[in-house]
Amino acid sequence: MRYIEQEHHSHPHKLELVYHRIPYRCDGCKEIGFGLSYTCEPCNFDLHKDCILATSSTSHPFYPKCNFNFLDHAPGIRSRYCDACGKDVKGFVYHCTKTGRDLHPCCSNLPYEIEGEGVKLTLHEKLSSKCSWCGKRRLWKGVTGWSYVSTCDTFHFHVSCVKEMLVKKWENGHFRKGAAGGTRVEQFDDDENTSLALERNVIQNMQLATVNQADNRIQDGVRKYWRIVKMVVKVIVSTIIGDPTAAVAWLIESIVSSSR
């Protein structure tokens, strides 16, 4: 489905707005994308909407002293990371010369408040509790990363961890193109350590010593917790990949169910 054409200095041909049924790699920021993108199909070239429509400069309330300028590549020779998601900067970036902070174009536009499926979450610069996925407050030493936190303060998810869920599914071959151009979804088991980590966090968050020996009341609590986790992850993933429609429902079901 095509809606509009755009030109961009990073590619010699016009780019058409199309809808992808499987993930793609943005040729601007090099991050994962899903749903809408500006595409040159003959060249297999894709740009996020946030990348092709990036302004020459921007600001962010988390960093009031920063003035971010758009660059095709991060300056200098050392590796750099996005202060929002903690992922490496490999292409398009908003860079602040004064503070040295960097933001992926898509990360710079993450909404501060999202709501859906009966869940309301707000974007935080730092976590006050451990992430419900990785079980840590920081991504690594010195890097906190942004997070979405539910208003009830029960669910905390690093933006980085939600991105990692998607990337792992993609790299493990979860998405396949169908013979007629559609999408076939194939189930693969997640890394054992990832599954165990999430199960451990579920138990810790509910203050349970064990699930296997729990009584029916506790088992019901675990099932209710998983239903809420599924809704929370669905809302965050839909926001990060820029596709708020029900088209990602099967993706969320796969991510959560294979981690139980």
GROMACS .gro file of C-alpha atoms in nm:
model
  260
    1MET     CA    1   0.000   0.000   0.000
    2ARG     CA    2   0.155   0.328  -0.112
    3TYR     CA    3   0.062   0.675   0.010
    4ILE     CA    4   0.332   0.930  -0.067
    5GLU     CA    5   0.683   0.976  -0.205
    6GLN     CA    6   0.980   1.146  -0.041
    7GLU     CA    7   1.334   1.229  -0.144
    8HIS     CA    8   1.633   1.199   0.087
    9HIS     CA    9   1.999   1.286   0.047
   10SER     CA   10   2.104   0.937   0.160
   11HIS     CA   11   1.957   0.768  -0.149
   12PRO     CA   12   1.948   0.869  -0.519
   13HIS     CA   13   1.592   0.746  -0.584
   14LYS     CA   14   1.253   0.856  -0.458
   15LEU     CA   15   1.125   0.662  -0.158
   16GLU     CA   16   0.766   0.546  -0.130
   17LEU     CA   17   0.576   0.503   0.194
   18VAL     CA   18   0.493   0.133   0.226
   19TYR     CA   19   0.373  -0.107   0.494
   20HIS     CA   20   0.601  -0.399   0.586
   21ARG     CA   21   0.447  -0.718   0.719
   22ILE     CA   22   0.782  -0.838   0.850
   23PRO     CA   23   1.062  -0.648   1.029
   24TYR     CA   24   1.319  -0.455   0.828
   25ARG     CA   25   1.652  -0.288   0.903
   26CYS     CA   26   1.647   0.089   0.859
   27ASP     CA   27   1.931   0.197   0.629
   28GLY     CA   28   1.952   0.528   0.811
   29CYS     CA   29   1.991   0.454   1.181
   30LYS     CA   30   2.049   0.077   1.126
   31GLU     CA   31   1.784  -0.010   1.387
   32ILE     CA   32   1.493  -0.251   1.348
   33GLY     CA   33   1.168  -0.130   1.198
   34PHE     CA   34   0.820  -0.274   1.154
   35GLY     CA   35   0.515  -0.148   0.970
   36LEU     CA   36   0.550   0.180   0.781
   37SER     CA   37   0.875   0.285   0.615
   38TYR     CA   38   0.994   0.490   0.320
   39THR     CA   39   1.126   0.236   0.073
   40CYS     CA   40   1.304   0.197  -0.258
   41GLU     CA   41   1.199  -0.156  -0.345
   42PRO     CA   42   1.442  -0.211  -0.639
   43CYS     CA   43   1.735  -0.118  -0.412
   44ASN     CA   44   1.593  -0.283  -0.098
   45PHE     CA   45   1.649   0.047   0.083
   46ASP     CA   46   1.435   0.147   0.383
   47LEU     CA   47   1.414   0.445   0.616
   48HIS     CA   48   1.208   0.490   0.929
   49LYS     CA   49   0.959   0.774   0.909
   50ASP     CA   50   1.147   0.940   1.197
   51CYS     CA   51   1.474   0.908   1.004
   52ILE     CA   52   1.358   1.049   0.671
   53LEU     CA   53   1.162   1.332   0.834
   54ALA     CA   54   1.427   1.416   1.095
   55THR     CA   55   1.477   1.786   1.158
   56SER     CA   56   1.821   1.951   1.156
   57SER     CA   57   1.808   1.992   1.535
   58THR     CA   58   1.592   1.892   1.828
   59SER     CA   59   1.572   1.897   2.207
   60HIS     CA   60   1.444   1.667   2.478
   61PRO     CA   61   1.304   1.747   2.826
   62PHE     CA   62   1.515   1.474   2.985
   63TYR     CA   63   1.824   1.671   2.884
   64PRO     CA   64   1.739   2.043   2.911
   65LYS     CA   65   2.103   2.148   2.864
   66CYS     CA   66   2.138   1.959   2.535
   67ASN     CA   67   2.097   2.086   2.181
   68PHE     CA   68   2.085   1.785   1.951
   69ASN     CA   69   2.196   1.821   1.589
   70PHE     CA   70   2.110   1.563   1.325
   71LEU     CA   71   2.409   1.379   1.174
   72ASP     CA   72   2.438   1.099   0.919
   73HIS     CA   73   2.705   0.941   1.139
   74ALA     CA   74   2.820   0.997   1.496
   75PRO     CA   75   3.134   1.213   1.521
   76GLY     CA   76   3.474   1.078   1.617
   77ILE     CA   77   3.617   0.730   1.587
   78ARG     CA   78   3.512   0.574   1.918
   79SER     CA   79   3.192   0.374   1.940
   80ARG     CA   80   2.887   0.558   2.072
   81TYR     CA   81   2.553   0.450   2.214
   82CYS     CA   82   2.202   0.594   2.226
   83ASP     CA   83   2.126   0.739   2.570
   84ALA     CA   84   1.764   0.627   2.539
   85CYS     CA   85   1.792   0.258   2.445
   86GLY     CA   86   2.162   0.193   2.509
   87LYS     CA   87   2.209   0.042   2.162
   88ASP     CA   88   2.511   0.129   1.948
   89VAL     CA   89   2.490   0.430   1.719
   90LYS     CA   90   2.565   0.297   1.371
   91GLY     CA   91   2.405   0.557   1.147
   92PHE     CA   92   2.165   0.852   1.169
   93VAL     CA   93   2.178   1.016   1.510
   94TYR     CA   94   2.094   1.328   1.706
   95HIS     CA   95   2.418   1.437   1.873
   96CYS     CA   96   2.483   1.704   2.135
   97THR     CA   97   2.833   1.845   2.100
   98LYS     CA   98   2.825   2.010   2.442
   99THR     CA   99   2.735   1.703   2.649
  100GLY     CA  100   2.825   1.420   2.412
  101ARG     CA  101   2.480   1.263   2.438
  102ASP     CA  102   2.329   1.075   2.144
  103LEU     CA  103   1.976   0.971   2.049
  104HIS     CA  104   1.847   0.754   1.768
  105PRO     CA  105   1.585   0.954   1.571
  106CYS     CA  106   1.311   0.705   1.665
  107CYS     CA  107   1.410   0.710   2.032
  108SER     CA  108   1.405   1.089   2.040
  109ASN     CA  109   1.036   1.077   1.944
  110LEU     CA  110   0.917   0.816   2.194
  111PRO     CA  111   0.594   0.942   2.355
  112TYR     CA  112   0.607   1.033   2.723
  113GLU     CA  113   0.276   0.868   2.799
  114ILE     CA  114   0.108   0.571   2.632
  115GLU     CA  115  -0.218   0.401   2.709
  116GLY     CA  116  -0.392   0.094   2.574
  117GLU     CA  117  -0.533  -0.247   2.668
  118GLY     CA  118  -0.638  -0.094   3.000
  119VAL     CA  119  -0.275  -0.011   3.084
  120LYS     CA  120  -0.118   0.334   3.122
  121LEU     CA  121   0.260   0.385   3.116
  122THR     CA  122   0.494   0.681   3.137
  123LEU     CA  123   0.846   0.724   3.000
  124HIS     CA  124   1.121   0.757   3.262
  125GLU     CA  125   1.486   0.853   3.222
  126LYS     CA  126   1.584   0.615   3.503
  127LEU     CA  127   1.427   0.316   3.675
  128SER     CA  128   1.344   0.324   4.044
  129SER     CA  129   1.295  -0.056   4.045
  130LYS     CA  130   1.433  -0.349   3.849
  131CYS     CA  131   1.324  -0.407   3.490
  132SER     CA  132   1.055  -0.675   3.465
  133TRP     CA  133   1.245  -0.836   3.177
  134CYS     CA  134   1.619  -0.826   3.256
  135GLY     CA  135   1.590  -0.793   3.634
  136LYS     CA  136   1.831  -0.496   3.645
  137ARG     CA  137   1.798  -0.123   3.698
  138ARG     CA  138   2.087  -0.036   3.465
  139LEU     CA  139   2.162  -0.172   3.120
  140TRP     CA  140   2.530  -0.187   3.207
  141LYS     CA  141   2.779   0.013   3.411
  142GLY     CA  142   2.709   0.383   3.381
  143VAL     CA  143   2.419   0.337   3.136
  144THR     CA  144   2.065   0.352   3.272
  145GLY     CA  145   1.856   0.371   2.954
  146TRP     CA  146   1.499   0.497   2.934
  147SER     CA  147   1.209   0.286   3.054
  148TYR     CA  148   0.832   0.266   3.047
  149VAL     CA  149   0.672   0.230   3.390
  150SER     CA  150   0.308   0.150   3.463
  151THR     CA  151   0.113   0.401   3.671
  152CYS     CA  152   0.062   0.132   3.935
  153ASP     CA  153   0.444   0.109   3.955
  154THR     CA  154   0.429  -0.269   3.915
  155PHE     CA  155   0.569  -0.306   3.564
  156HIS     CA  156   0.901  -0.161   3.450
  157PHE     CA  157   1.050  -0.227   3.106
  158HIS     CA  158   1.371  -0.085   2.959
  159VAL     CA  159   1.317   0.042   2.605
  160SER     CA  160   1.633  -0.154   2.526
  161CYS     CA  161   1.487  -0.481   2.656
  162VAL     CA  162   1.173  -0.449   2.445
  163LYS     CA  163   1.388  -0.383   2.138
  164GLU     CA  164   1.594  -0.690   2.224
  165MET     CA  165   1.281  -0.908   2.232
  166LEU     CA  166   1.205  -0.807   1.872
  167VAL     CA  167   1.562  -0.841   1.746
  168LYS     CA  168   1.604  -1.191   1.894
  169LYS     CA  169   1.282  -1.309   1.732
  170TRP     CA  170   1.400  -1.173   1.399
  171GLU     CA  171   1.754  -1.311   1.423
  172ASN     CA  172   1.623  -1.653   1.527
  173GLY     CA  173   1.420  -1.674   1.206
  174HIS     CA  174   1.080  -1.612   1.361
  175PHE     CA  175   0.960  -1.413   1.058
  176ARG     CA  176   0.935  -1.568   0.712
  177LYS     CA  177   0.792  -1.433   0.388
  178GLY     CA  178   0.511  -1.643   0.249
  179ALA     CA  179   0.503  -1.769  -0.108
  180ALA     CA  180   0.243  -1.510  -0.207
  181GLY     CA  181   0.420  -1.217  -0.045
  182GLY     CA  182   0.243  -1.259   0.287
  183THR     CA  183   0.396  -1.342   0.621
  184ARG     CA  184   0.432  -1.680   0.781
  185VAL     CA  185   0.511  -1.689   1.152
  186GLU     CA  186   0.724  -1.976   1.274
  187GLN     CA  187   0.768  -2.054   1.643
  188PHE     CA  188   1.118  -2.085   1.784
  189ASP     CA  189   1.222  -2.134   2.146
  190ASP     CA  190   1.390  -1.835   2.303
  191ASP     CA  191   1.729  -1.853   2.465
  192GLU     CA  192   1.698  -2.058   2.784
  193ASN     CA  193   1.866  -1.793   2.997
  194THR     CA  194   1.619  -1.529   2.877
  195SER     CA  195   1.320  -1.746   2.962
  196LEU     CA  196   1.455  -1.833   3.304
  197ALA     CA  197   1.532  -1.468   3.375
  198LEU     CA  198   1.176  -1.358   3.305
  199GLU     CA  199   1.030  -1.644   3.508
  200ARG     CA  200   1.257  -1.547   3.797
  201ASN     CA  201   1.139  -1.186   3.779
  202VAL     CA  202   0.775  -1.296   3.780
  203ILE     CA  203   0.835  -1.491   4.098
  204GLN     CA  204   1.025  -1.206   4.262
  205ASN     CA  205   0.765  -0.945   4.171
  206MET     CA  206   0.489  -1.157   4.323
  207GLN     CA  207   0.708  -1.251   4.621
  208LEU     CA  208   0.670  -1.623   4.556
  209ALA     CA  209   0.927  -1.878   4.664
  210THR     CA  210   0.825  -2.127   4.396
  211VAL     CA  211   0.559  -2.167   4.132
  212ASN     CA  212   0.566  -2.545   4.104
  213GLN     CA  213   0.454  -2.596   4.465
  214ALA     CA  214   0.215  -2.299   4.479
  215ASP     CA  215  -0.150  -2.348   4.574
  216ASN     CA  216  -0.439  -2.268   4.340
  217ARG     CA  217  -0.473  -1.912   4.470
  218ILE     CA  218  -0.111  -1.832   4.389
  219GLN     CA  219  -0.134  -2.008   4.053
  220ASP     CA  220  -0.430  -1.784   3.967
  221GLY     CA  221  -0.218  -1.484   4.066
  222VAL     CA  222   0.061  -1.595   3.834
  223ARG     CA  223  -0.179  -1.637   3.542
  224LYS     CA  224  -0.328  -1.292   3.608
  225TYR     CA  225   0.022  -1.144   3.622
  226TRP     CA  226   0.107  -1.295   3.283
  227ARG     CA  227  -0.210  -1.155   3.127
  228ILE     CA  228  -0.114  -0.807   3.246
  229VAL     CA  229   0.249  -0.851   3.134
  230LYS     CA  230   0.123  -0.943   2.786
  231MET     CA  231  -0.087  -0.626   2.769
  232VAL     CA  232   0.198  -0.407   2.894
  233VAL     CA  233   0.449  -0.549   2.646
  234LYS     CA  234   0.196  -0.517   2.362
  235VAL     CA  235   0.148  -0.147   2.430
  236ILE     CA  236   0.523  -0.076   2.456
  237VAL     CA  237   0.618  -0.278   2.146
  238SER     CA  238   0.343  -0.114   1.943
  239THR     CA  239   0.480   0.225   2.045
  240ILE     CA  240   0.847   0.147   1.979
  241ILE     CA  241   0.791  -0.005   1.634
  242GLY     CA  242   0.545   0.269   1.543
  243ASP     CA  243   0.254   0.038   1.468
  244PRO     CA  244  -0.030   0.088   1.719
  245THR     CA  245  -0.272  -0.138   1.531
  246ALA     CA  246  -0.384  -0.489   1.616
  247ALA     CA  247  -0.149  -0.620   1.346
  248VAL     CA  248   0.120  -0.677   1.607
  249ALA     CA  249  -0.101  -0.883   1.840
  250TRP     CA  250   0.037  -1.215   1.712
  251LEU     CA  251   0.392  -1.084   1.760
  252ILE     CA  252   0.330  -0.998   2.125
  253GLU     CA  253   0.163  -1.333   2.185
  254SER     CA  254   0.472  -1.509   2.052
  255ILE     CA  255   0.720  -1.299   2.251
  256VAL     CA  256   0.544  -1.349   2.582
  257SER     CA  257   0.420  -1.707   2.545
  258SER     CA  258   0.760  -1.841   2.440
  259SER     CA  259   0.918  -1.682   2.748
  260ARG     CA  260   0.689  -1.847   3.000
   0.00000   0.00000   0.00000
